[in-house]
XYZ file of C-alpha atoms in Angstrom:
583
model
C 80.697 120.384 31.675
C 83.438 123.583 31.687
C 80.341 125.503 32.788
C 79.698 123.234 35.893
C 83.530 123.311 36.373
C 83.820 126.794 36.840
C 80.080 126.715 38.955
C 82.044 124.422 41.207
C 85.246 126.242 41.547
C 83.629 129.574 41.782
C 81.664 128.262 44.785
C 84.494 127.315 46.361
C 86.314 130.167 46.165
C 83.831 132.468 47.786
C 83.071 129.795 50.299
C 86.520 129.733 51.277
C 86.944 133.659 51.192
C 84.105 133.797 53.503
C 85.830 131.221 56.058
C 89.014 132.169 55.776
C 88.871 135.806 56.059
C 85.322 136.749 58.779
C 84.399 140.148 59.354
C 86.724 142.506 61.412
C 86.345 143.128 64.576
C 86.865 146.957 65.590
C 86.332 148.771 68.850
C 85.948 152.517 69.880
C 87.079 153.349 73.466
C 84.747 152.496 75.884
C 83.060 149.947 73.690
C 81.963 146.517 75.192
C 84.447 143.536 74.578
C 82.814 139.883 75.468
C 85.279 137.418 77.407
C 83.345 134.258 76.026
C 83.773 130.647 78.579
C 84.278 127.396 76.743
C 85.110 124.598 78.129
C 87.491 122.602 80.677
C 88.286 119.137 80.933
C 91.648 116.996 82.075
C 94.843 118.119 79.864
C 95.906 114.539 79.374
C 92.971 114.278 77.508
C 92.059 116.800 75.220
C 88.554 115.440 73.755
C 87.152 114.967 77.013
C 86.120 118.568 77.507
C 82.683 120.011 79.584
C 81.134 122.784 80.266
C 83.233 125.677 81.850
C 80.104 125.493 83.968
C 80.382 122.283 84.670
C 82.207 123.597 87.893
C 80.655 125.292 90.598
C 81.624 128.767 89.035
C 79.414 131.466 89.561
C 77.155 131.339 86.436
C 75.444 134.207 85.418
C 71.760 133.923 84.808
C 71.387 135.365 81.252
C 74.534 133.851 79.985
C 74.069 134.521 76.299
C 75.223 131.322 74.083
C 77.130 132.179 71.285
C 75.564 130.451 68.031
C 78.452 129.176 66.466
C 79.143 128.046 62.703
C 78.639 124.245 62.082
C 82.782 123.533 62.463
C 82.763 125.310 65.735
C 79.532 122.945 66.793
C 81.344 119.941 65.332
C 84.838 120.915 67.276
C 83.095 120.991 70.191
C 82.774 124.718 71.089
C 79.779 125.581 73.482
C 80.541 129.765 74.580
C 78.812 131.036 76.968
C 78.893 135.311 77.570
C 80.601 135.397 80.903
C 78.872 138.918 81.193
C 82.127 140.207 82.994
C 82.220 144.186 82.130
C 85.390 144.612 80.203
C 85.448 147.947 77.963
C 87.894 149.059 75.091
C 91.096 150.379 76.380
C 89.626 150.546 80.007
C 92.241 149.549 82.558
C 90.476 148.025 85.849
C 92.590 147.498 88.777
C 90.696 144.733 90.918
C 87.160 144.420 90.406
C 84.643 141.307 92.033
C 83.075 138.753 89.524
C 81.112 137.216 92.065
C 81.150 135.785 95.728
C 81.851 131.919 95.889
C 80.836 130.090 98.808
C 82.201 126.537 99.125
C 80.460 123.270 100.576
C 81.082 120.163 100.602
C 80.024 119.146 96.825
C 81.790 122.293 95.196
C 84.983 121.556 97.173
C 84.768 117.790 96.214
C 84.409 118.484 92.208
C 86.957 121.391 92.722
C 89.112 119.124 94.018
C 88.482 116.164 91.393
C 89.389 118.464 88.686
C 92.350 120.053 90.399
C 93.745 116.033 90.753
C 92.961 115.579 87.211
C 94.881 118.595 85.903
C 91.799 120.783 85.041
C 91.937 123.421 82.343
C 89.585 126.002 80.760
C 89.179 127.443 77.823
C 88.238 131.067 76.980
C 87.664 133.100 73.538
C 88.080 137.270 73.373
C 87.911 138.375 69.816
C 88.231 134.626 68.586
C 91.303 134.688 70.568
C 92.026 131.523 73.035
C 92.895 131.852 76.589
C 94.118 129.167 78.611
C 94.326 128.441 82.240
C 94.510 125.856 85.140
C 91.628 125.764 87.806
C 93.778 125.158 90.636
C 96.718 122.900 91.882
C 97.816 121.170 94.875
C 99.582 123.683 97.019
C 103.054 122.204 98.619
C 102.977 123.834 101.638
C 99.125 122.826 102.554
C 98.122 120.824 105.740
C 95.792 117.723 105.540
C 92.514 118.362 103.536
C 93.982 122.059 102.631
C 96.307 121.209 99.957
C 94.035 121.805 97.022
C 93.969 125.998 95.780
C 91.888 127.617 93.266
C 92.640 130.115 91.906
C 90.262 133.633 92.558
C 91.235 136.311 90.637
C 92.368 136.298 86.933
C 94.627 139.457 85.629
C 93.826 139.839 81.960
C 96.508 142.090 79.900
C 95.267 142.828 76.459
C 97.443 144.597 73.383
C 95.121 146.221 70.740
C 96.320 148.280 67.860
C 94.384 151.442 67.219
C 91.138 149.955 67.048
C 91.519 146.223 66.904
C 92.384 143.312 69.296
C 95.618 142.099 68.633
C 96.304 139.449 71.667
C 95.149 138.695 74.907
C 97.056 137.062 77.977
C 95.501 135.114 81.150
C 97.567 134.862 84.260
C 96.037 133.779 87.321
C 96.570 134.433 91.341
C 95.663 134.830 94.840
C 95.433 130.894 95.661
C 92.868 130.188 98.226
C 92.610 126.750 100.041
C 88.898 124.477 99.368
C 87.337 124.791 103.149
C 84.042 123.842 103.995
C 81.902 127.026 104.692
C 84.414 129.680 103.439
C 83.360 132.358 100.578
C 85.946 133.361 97.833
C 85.849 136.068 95.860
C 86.121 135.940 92.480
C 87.896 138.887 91.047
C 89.269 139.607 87.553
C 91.916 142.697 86.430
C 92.334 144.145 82.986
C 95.258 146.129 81.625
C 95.528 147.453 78.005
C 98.772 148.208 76.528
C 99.068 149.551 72.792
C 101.005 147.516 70.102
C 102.633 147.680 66.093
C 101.882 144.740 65.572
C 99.387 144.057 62.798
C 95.810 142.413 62.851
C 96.619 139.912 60.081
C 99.692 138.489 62.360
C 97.970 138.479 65.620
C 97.654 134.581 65.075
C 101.509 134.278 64.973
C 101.999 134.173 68.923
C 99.937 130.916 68.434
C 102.483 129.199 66.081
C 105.521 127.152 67.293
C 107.586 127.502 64.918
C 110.661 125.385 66.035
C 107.787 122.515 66.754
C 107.208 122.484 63.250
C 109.964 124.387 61.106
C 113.111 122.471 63.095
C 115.856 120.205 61.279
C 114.436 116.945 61.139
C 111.244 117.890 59.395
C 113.226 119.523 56.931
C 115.162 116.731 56.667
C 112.087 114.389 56.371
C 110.827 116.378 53.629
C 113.678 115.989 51.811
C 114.460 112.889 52.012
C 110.781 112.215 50.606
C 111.151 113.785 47.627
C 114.875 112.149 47.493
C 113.159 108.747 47.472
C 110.229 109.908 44.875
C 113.184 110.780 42.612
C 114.564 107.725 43.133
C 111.556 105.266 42.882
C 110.502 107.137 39.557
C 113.808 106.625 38.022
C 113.716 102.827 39.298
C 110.543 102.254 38.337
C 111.017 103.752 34.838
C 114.402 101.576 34.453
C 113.246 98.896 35.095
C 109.758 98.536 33.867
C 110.867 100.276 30.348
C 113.554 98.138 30.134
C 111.758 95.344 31.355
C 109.010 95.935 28.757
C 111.137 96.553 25.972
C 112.969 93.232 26.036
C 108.922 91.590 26.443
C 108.453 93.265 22.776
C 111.361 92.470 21.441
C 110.785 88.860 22.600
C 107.460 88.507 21.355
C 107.994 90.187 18.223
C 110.883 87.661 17.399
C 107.875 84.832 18.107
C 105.143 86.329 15.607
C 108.543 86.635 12.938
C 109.150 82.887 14.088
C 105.327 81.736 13.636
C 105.051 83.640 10.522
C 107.841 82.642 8.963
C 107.733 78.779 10.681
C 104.196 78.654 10.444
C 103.922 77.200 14.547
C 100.249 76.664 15.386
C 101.306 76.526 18.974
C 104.173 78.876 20.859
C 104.958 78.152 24.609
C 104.640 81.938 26.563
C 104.903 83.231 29.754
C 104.366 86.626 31.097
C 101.908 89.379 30.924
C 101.131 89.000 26.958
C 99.298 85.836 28.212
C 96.552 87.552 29.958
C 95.923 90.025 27.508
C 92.426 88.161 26.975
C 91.315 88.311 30.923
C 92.894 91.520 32.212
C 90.144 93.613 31.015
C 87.343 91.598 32.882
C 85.075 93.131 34.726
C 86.326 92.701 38.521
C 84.062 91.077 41.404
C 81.447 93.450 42.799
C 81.661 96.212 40.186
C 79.616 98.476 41.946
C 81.626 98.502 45.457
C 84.978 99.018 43.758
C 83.388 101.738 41.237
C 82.079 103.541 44.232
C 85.286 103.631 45.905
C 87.368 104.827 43.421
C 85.104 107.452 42.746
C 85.093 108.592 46.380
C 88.737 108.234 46.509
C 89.058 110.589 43.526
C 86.790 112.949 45.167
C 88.850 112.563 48.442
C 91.757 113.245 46.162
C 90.396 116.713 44.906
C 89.280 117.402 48.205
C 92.207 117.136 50.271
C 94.162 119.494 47.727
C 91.528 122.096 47.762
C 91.734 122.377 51.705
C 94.837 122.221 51.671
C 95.223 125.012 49.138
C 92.939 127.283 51.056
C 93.757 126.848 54.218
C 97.514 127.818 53.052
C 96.633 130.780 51.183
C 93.612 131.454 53.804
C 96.008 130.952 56.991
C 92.363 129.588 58.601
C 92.943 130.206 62.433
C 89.398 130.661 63.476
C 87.876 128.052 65.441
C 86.044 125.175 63.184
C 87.210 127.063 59.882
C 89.120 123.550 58.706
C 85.884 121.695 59.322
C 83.462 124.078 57.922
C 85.937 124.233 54.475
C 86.262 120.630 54.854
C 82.124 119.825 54.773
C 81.241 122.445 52.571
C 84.205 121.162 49.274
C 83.107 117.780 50.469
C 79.752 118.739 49.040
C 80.734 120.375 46.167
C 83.301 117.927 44.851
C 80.172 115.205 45.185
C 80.228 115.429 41.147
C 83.892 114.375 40.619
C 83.021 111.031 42.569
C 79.867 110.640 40.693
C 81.569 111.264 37.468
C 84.446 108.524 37.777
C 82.834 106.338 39.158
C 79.351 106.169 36.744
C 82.204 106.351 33.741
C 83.998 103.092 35.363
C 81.132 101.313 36.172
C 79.440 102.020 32.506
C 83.113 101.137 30.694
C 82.720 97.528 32.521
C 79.192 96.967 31.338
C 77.706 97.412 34.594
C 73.913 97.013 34.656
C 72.840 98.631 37.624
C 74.502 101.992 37.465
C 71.224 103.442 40.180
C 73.219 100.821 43.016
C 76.871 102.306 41.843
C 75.214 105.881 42.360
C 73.594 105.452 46.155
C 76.925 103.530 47.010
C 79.200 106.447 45.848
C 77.058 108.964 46.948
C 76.446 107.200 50.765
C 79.425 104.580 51.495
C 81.836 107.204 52.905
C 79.386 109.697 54.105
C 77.583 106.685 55.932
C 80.766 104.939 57.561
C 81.658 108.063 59.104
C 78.122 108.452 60.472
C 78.054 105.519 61.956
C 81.513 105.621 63.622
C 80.536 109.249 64.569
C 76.889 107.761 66.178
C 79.093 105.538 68.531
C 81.240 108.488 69.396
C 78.971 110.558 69.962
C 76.644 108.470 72.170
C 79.297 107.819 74.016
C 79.840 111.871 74.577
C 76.401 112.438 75.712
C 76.587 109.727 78.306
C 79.705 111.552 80.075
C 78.011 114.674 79.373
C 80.753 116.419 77.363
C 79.788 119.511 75.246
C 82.425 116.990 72.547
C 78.238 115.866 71.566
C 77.402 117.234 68.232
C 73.707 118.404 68.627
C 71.234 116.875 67.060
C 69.918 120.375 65.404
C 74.012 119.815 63.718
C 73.337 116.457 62.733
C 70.249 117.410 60.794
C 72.244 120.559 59.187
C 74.970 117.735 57.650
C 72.364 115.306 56.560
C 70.501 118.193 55.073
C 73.987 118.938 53.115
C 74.364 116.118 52.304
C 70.519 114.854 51.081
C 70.402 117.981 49.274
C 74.015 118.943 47.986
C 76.161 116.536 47.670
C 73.680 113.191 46.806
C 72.360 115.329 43.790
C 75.534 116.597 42.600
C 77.017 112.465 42.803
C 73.789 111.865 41.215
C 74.285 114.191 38.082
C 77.916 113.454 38.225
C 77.009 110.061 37.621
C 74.684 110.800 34.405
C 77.628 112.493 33.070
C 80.288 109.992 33.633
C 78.223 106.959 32.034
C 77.392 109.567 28.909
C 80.836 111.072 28.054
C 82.906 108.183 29.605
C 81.234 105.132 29.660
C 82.235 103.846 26.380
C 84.306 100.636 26.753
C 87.719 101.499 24.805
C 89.568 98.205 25.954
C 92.739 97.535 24.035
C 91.848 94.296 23.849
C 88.913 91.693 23.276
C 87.787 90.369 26.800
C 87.874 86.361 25.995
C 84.382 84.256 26.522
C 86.211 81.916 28.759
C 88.299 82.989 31.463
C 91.937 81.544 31.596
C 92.930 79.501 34.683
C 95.708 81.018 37.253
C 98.816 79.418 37.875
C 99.671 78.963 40.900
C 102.969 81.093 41.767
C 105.327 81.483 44.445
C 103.853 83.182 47.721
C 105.158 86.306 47.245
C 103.414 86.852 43.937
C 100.086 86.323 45.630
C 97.501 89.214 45.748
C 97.336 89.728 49.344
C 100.931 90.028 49.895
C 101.496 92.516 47.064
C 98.591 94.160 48.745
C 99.672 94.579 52.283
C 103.688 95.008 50.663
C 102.277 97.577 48.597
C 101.573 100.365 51.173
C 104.839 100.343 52.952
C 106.614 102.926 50.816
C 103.830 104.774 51.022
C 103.729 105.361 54.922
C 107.723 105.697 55.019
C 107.408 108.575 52.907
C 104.688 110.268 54.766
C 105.742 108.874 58.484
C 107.619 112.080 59.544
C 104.399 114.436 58.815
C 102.007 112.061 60.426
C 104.065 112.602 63.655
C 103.154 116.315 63.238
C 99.653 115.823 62.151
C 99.049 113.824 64.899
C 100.198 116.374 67.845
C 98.389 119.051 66.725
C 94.887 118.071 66.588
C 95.890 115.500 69.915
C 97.808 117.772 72.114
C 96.915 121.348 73.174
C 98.437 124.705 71.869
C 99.499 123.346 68.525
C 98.332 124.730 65.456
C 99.031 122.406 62.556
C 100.019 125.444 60.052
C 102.647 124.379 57.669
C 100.397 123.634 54.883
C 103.091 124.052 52.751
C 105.150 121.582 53.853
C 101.589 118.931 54.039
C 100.921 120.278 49.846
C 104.453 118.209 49.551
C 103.953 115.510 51.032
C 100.618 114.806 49.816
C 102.270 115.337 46.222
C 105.170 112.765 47.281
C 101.993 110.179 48.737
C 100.735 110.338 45.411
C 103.675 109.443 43.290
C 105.255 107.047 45.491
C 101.513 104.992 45.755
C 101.154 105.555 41.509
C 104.700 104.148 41.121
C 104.615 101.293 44.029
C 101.123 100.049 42.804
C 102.391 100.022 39.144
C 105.452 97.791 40.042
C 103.204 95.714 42.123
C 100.440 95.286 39.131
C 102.908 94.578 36.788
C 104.582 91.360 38.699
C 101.020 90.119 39.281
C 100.287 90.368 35.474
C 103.844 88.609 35.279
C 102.440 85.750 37.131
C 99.322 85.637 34.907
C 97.232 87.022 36.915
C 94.512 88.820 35.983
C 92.508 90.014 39.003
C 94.292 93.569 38.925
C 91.823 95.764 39.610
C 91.204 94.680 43.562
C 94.700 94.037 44.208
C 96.057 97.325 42.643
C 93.256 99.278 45.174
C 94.165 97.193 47.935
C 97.898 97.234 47.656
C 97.925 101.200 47.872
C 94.842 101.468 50.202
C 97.209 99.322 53.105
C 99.003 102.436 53.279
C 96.116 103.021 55.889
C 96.720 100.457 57.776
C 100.286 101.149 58.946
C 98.870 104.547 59.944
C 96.233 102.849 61.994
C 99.388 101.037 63.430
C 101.465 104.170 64.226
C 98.503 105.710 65.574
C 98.412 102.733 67.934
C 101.988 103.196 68.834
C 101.297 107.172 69.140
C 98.602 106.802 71.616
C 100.647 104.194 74.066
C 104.251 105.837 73.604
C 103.758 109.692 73.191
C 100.372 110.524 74.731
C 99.311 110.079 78.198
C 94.929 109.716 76.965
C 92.656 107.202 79.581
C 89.387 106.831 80.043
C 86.562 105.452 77.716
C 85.355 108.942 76.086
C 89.116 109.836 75.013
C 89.801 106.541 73.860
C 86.931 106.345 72.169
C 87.574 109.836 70.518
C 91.012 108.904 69.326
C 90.596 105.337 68.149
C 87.116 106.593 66.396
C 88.159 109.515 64.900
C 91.176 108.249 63.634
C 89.731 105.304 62.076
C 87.836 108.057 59.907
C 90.768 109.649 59.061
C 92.784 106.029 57.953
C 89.287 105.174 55.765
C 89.433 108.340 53.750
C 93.161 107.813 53.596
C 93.125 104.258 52.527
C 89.862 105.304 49.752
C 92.100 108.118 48.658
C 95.673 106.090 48.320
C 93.348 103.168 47.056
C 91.642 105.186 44.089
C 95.130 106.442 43.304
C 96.606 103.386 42.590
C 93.707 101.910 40.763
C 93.943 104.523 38.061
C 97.393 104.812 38.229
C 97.470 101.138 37.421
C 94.877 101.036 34.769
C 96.630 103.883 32.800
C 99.804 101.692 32.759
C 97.647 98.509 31.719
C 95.952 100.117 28.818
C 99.155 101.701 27.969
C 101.210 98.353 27.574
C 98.394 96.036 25.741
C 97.792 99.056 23.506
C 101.376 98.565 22.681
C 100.798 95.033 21.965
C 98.851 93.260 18.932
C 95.848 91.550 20.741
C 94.027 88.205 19.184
């Protein structure tokens, strides 16, 4: 097992070396430098991006496509060589691209993309340049109001022999009329900088978006309310617990010394012959813990390595992202084939396949409706199917073995049943209790603390991968809170388990994964709220983008916070009966 451990995290840390840090690029003088196209699309709506080509640009004719790495495909990258001559350190004053002549189809899409706020996209040295394709000129007369823009000044800052940033500003406006040619033209000017290849991302970075008072002040006041809920949770259920001892110590004393053949409880004590039943569908809740374990591990290792890898480079995240979520395929296999095997599961082959595909398979599907919804509007947003095949390949032939031997191991070095106590033949009948001791409100309850202590950074999250020119990089800052979402869920789910066990009830196991997995749910609610009050998104490919993708991102939240709880609640369980004297 410690030599697959260090297998595993060896492989990791080469695969992140290799995304996080890609081969230099350096440049002699007169060497070739390749302005890659991208994309455009309407900035109100950042997923619904085309083809730069898309427009009636001039296209050249052996337009080399860039193959990129599987995140890049999966971001939605397409780059196409734009075969304009640009040469290291090589000032050009005005030079053509092409000759544009307009009729009456060009003008019309020119014009439908300079109504709809048009931008493009282009990559030099893996570094973005934005622009606008036109706008709608003030001063024009009747049909004449719409300008593109023809020529494109490019000023470039290298340092010795390396790229360091790149700048696009655009001029010489020229009405859309019917019949007229435009020509394209494109100017470069190099200046020399000090500034040093490894901080050539910095220009990228807002730093008062993300380093300003109140997210500071969110952060804080986090960890201010983990301290507190710890220390509240600890007074009172220690306390609490201590005087259920003492109490039913002084009744054994009593019944010894009284000899009682019958003693009138209430509480937890009472269930101590039912809590450790095996829960409704074994097999669906083992798989889900074990993915949310998995999730777990995985969001810490991104996070670690895209903080200590400062991963810039277009589809890094993903790539680092796909490739751990392979490789971590043996921690979900492992808790969940040791949780299934503890309950005497039967069928451990079903609890396998369902850890191995539920996630995996949830996301496909979601990612199917996306996606044939992309390649109806024609947006390069479609993940090809050569990239579909690569993932399924990873995932037939990576990750399903590694759940699979995961599995083997879990049932062989954890499956023993160690209950504290007996599980009774006969299963006790439930009381019926007030309403707010009912599983589904301590479920949907549950989750609320949760979100309030992880509400600021969603806001953040949420513009950078929905807005333009935002790189989420404080992944210092997102290591916190995900430490904070942890211990608030552990200590919220343990308060809620123990007043259901207070109300003798037994069925624990669902309620304790449901009760931290509603944390999801009020993000699915904010991101509601987020799309209607801070974006300005329309149009069926957008909203089917955001809604879609986001629903993947609340089910591996909700799995995660869900599989926390559960084992956070079954440590505390097995900690009090063990503390008790069972019949």
């Amino acid at each position: 097992m410690f030599y697959f451990a260090f297998q595993l995290l060896t492989s990791f840390i080469i695969c992140s070396c290799f995304l996080a840090y890609p081969i230099l690029a350096k440049y002699q003088k007169n060497d070739s430098v390749t302005l890659w196209v991208n994309k455009v699309g309407p900035y109100v709506n950042p997923q619904e991006t085309y083809s730069y080509y898309s427009l009636p640009y001039c296209r050249p004719g052996d337009g080399y496509h860039k193959q990129g790495g599987l995140g890049e495909v999966l971001g939605g990258n397409a780059l196409i060589d734009s075969r304009i001559d640009i040469k290291f350190k090589r000032d050009v004053e005005k030079r053509s691209i092409c000759e544009l002549k307009l009729d009456a189809s060009k003008i019309a899409r020119f014009k439908y993309a300079i109504d709809n706020s048009y931008w493009f996209e282009f990559f030099m040295d893996d570094l973005p340049i934005w622009g606008f394709v036109g706008e709608v000129h003030p001063r024009g007369v009747g049909d004449n109001k719409h300008v593109v823009y023809t020529h494109k000044m490019i000023q470039i800052q290298y340092n010795r022999d390396q790229i360091i940033s790149v700048n696009l500003s655009q001029a010489i406006p020229k009405p859309l009329e019917e019949g007229r040619t435009l020509d394209m033209t494109y100017s470069l000017k190099w200046f020399p900088t000090n500034i040093s290849y490894e901080q050539r991302f910095n220009v990228y970075l807002n730093n008062y978006f993300f380093e300003n008072q109140i997210h500071w002040f969110s952060v804080i006041n986090s960890i201010m309310m983990v301290v507190f809920l710890v220390g509240l949770v600890s007074m009172i259920l220690m306390r609490t617990l201590r005087n259920d001892y003492a109490k039913y110590a002084r009744e054994i004393d009593d019944m010894e010394t009284l000899e009682r053949d019958v003693i009138e409880e209430s509480g937890w004590k009472l269930v101590h012959g039912d809590v450790f039943r095996p829960p409704q569908n074994l097999a669906l809740l083992s798989a889900v813990v074990g993915t949310g374990a998995q999730l777990a591990t995985l969001v810490l290792l991104v996070i670690l390595s895209a903080y200590f890898g400062k991963m810039y480079m277009r589809g890094a995240i993903i790539t680092t992202f796909i490739v751990c979520y392979a490789l971590t395929s043996f921690i979900s296999g492992y808790v969940s084939g040791g949780l299934y095997s503890r309950n005497a599961g039967e069928s451990w082959m079903k609890s396998m396949v369902l850890t191995a595909s539920l996630f995996p398979f949830l996301c496909f599907g979601i990612g199917f409706i996306i996606n044939t919804i992309a390649i109806y509007y024609g947006s390069i947003a479609a993940i090809p199917l050569g990239t579909i095949i690569v993932v399924f390949v990873i995932w037939a032939f990576i990750s399903f073995p590694l759940s699979l031997l995961g599995t083997v191991a879990g049932r062989n070095w954890s499956g023993t049943p160690d209950n504290p106590c007996r599980v009774k033949n006969i299963p006790r009948p439930i009381p019926e209790k007030k309403w707010y001791l009912r599983p589904s409100v301590i479920s949907l309850v549950g989750g609320l603390l949760p979100f309030a202590s992880i509400f600021i950074e969603m806001y953040y999250i949420f513009a950078s991968f929905w807005t333009y020119m935002v790189h989420y990089y404080v992944y210092g800052f997102l290591l916190l809170v995900f430490i904070v979402l942890i211990i608030v869920t552990v200590c919220v789910t343990i308060v809620g388990t123990y007043y259901l066990l207070n109300a003798e009830n037994y069925h624990w196991q669902w309620t304790s994964f449901f009760s931290a997995a509603s944390t999801a749910l009020y993000v699915y609610l904010y991101a509601i709220y987020y799309y209607h009050a801070k974006t300005s998104m329309s149009g069926l490919l957008q909203t089917s983008f955001y809604f879609g993708y986001t629903l993947m991102f609340c089910l591996g939240v909700g799995i995660l916070c869900g599989a926390v709880g559960y084992l956070g609640s079954n440590l505390f369980i097995r900690r009090i009966f063990g503390n008790i004297k069972c019949d």
